[in-house]
Amino acid sequence: MTSLLFTGVALLFAIFVRADVQTNTFPVGVLTAECRLRHFWMLIHKDFLPEKWELQVFDPVEKMYVVITTALATQCGYTISQDAFQNVEIRISFLACLVQNENDYRFTLHAQINAMHHDGKSSHLLVLKCDLGTTWKTREIVCEENYMEVSVKRQLPDFQDDAEQDWYETIPLAQLAQSQVWQVVFHYPDTKPTEIIPALDVQKMGYTVNTTGTRVFLRAPYGQNQSYVEMVEGIPIEMVRATVLYRQMWMVILVDAALGCSINTATFSNTTLTWMQPRVLYPLIPEFVQDNRSISIGGTLLDNDVILQRGYFLQLNRTVYALTIPLGAEGGYLKSDVVDNVYGITYTINVVKMDNWMDSHKDVTEHRLFRLIKTPFLPQAPVFINNTDPSMRTFNITLGNFLTDVELTLLTIKKMPLTPGEAINRGYVLSEVPSPTNTKEFVLQIPFSDGLVKQKYVGGTTRRYTLQLTYTLNIVPENKLFTYPVTVECDLEDVVLPVAKGYCSNEKLILAVTHGNMDSFWAPYIEDQELTPWLATQRNYMTYENGTHFLLELPLFSPGVTYQDITLYNVTARLDLTLRDIASLEERITFSVTCTFLANQVLVCFSNGTITATVLGNVTVPPINPQKTRLRDGTCTPTHSDSQRALFHFSVTSCGTTVKIDSRYINYENEISLKRELIPLSSPVITRETEYSLTLICRYPVNDTKFVHADLHSNSFSVSRHAKDSVIGQIKVGRKLRRQVSRLHSSAEDGNLDTIFLDAVNPHYMKSSGKCISLDTGDLVKKSMRHWFGFCQ
């Protein structure tokens, strides 16, 4: 079967001869011209012509150049197309309009290509000359991309007793036809009547009917009203059954001008295309004694060696033959495309098929078909490969496999766009690597240390490096952009954690931190406040930094100190320094130092609604007995006491505590007192005891994020998130109060921090983890009544 296919190999090669071209305006290598299969065939390189250009052909009768429009090209036998590689391909039939014909043997064409540039038009003249080559067949049918053409020898056909022929119904019409006029009879299947139309009217319908010295030909566009589709071996064939006739007084010339062309497309899979054709066009070839055929792909004739070399697969049986071609195989052209930001490809081939059928009278019908077959858009997922070796501390990634018409135009990392040149200048390694499959890939190397690489501590000594990258690629020359985002992560055990030592000195809590290698990604926090220079200044913190070590000193009664225990003689305090992730604010590490200091008189207002206060017995003259002191509710005695001191701890809703509310504060007030005992009449004794009174006031600012519920009637206290019809307070310290803290810290810088002077009229305050502390210095020991104020934040 394969030998039948290639019977005409030598014949087809003989028809492919170089045309005689006269031109001096085309650069070398731009234009290729040949005489192929009764055609002038020209190929112009795709980079030579601009987007707008035109073909003009010289009219030897009118002595002028005529622009070949799309409609004129179809009617006159011109095909302007592209080959599989997107070069401009022009095919012009030897029987086309404006071609100079010398005895149906030598053909000449005068043409020019006009290129419309931005700065004007350039014209390129050429003269093409072709000889016929092999002799004309009895009937030759051409199936071009935009038209069908049949030419027949000018000779009287034999009348045959064949019901399949159209002669019997044509002869009566011919006898009635006009004399000396060419006319066309169109035949239709089924019951549609035959019609006869003068050749001039047929020309107006888009056909061409004409004669040469030895031939009569008919050219028809596809999809005319006079055509119809007939299925042959399951393949659609567009048919035009026509008879061209010429009547003279003594005879009628009848020329069978029937023609048919397959209009099927190829079928496609993800890897191949298959093109099927009927072995014989039975509507045109009722009987034959010999057939042969040949196929060329991209101008190369297929023989057994070529089929094997390119990986094609050919099947031929008694009815059809099918050619299967792997996508991307030699002879075709792969082109990139993008649809909705999805990368894909198309595959295009130029097919020329030629069949020859010989009947019993040795008349040969030659059938030539030209087709440009293009696959639909085939999505192709880019191949992303992560070759990162953590020990190299560099991302090494590859994106492919793209066709050669894809360019990398932009890399976007963390919203920063970088051109390839900018990426290289930044220290990246970027290269384009070709592959043996005529594709290419882009290799990119970015060091972990680059500022656009995200770093995250994930625990232990492990750090996660994350590269969030978007490729922007461009398909040329169409300038179709598409993007491809990737995220690459790499965990590496390279974290050096910071370490800290705590010290207690001079009523100060000290943390000395040795920096690790993640500190630039973490921020220090005291409670819920970031430790900024401004905060340190406002709170009188002392900080030192030398690049490798960080030292933090907080006075005992500074905001940010947590008081774990308050006893008669001691205050146990803790300083927590927390390192948080700058981006997520997640806690990473907390360093703590706990110190116990001696303390004098203390008042603490806790945010949970409790109060702690101490009383010293030796601050008055004469001294008092602290063990005998009471709150307003005389049943509320010291929690702990001795002969020198007493410690009270009570709720603001107990022990006779009163509440007053103004526009800014909720004020809770109680009093520690010692009442002098009355002298019994039965046993009068002179005593040195004096009355003692110390007023305690805790002030909770209004409008805080924590809600305080005070029920004045039930004298109850609670903390609620949704308290209604109640007094609520926002625990907040204003700017003025913060400045007071700064001054307090400043004045106490060289003094004993647990003996800070308290002014009864304008008291100072301290903040510590939701607690407020005030200290008595004893400077007013002569006074019998003292006022202590605590302000809670």
CSV table of C-alpha atoms in Angstrom, one decimal, residues 29 60 206 297 312 457 605 616:
chain,number,residue,atom,x,y,z
A,29,GLY,CA,17.8,35.9,1.8
A,60,PRO,CA,-0.7,44.3,-19.4
A,206,GLY,CA,-17.6,35.4,-7.9
A,297,ILE,CA,4.9,18.6,4.5
A,312,TYR,CA,5.0,10.2,11.2
A,457,TYR,CA,11.7,31.8,63.0
A,605,CYS,CA,-4.3,49.7,93.5
A,616,LEU,CA,4.7,52.0,109.5
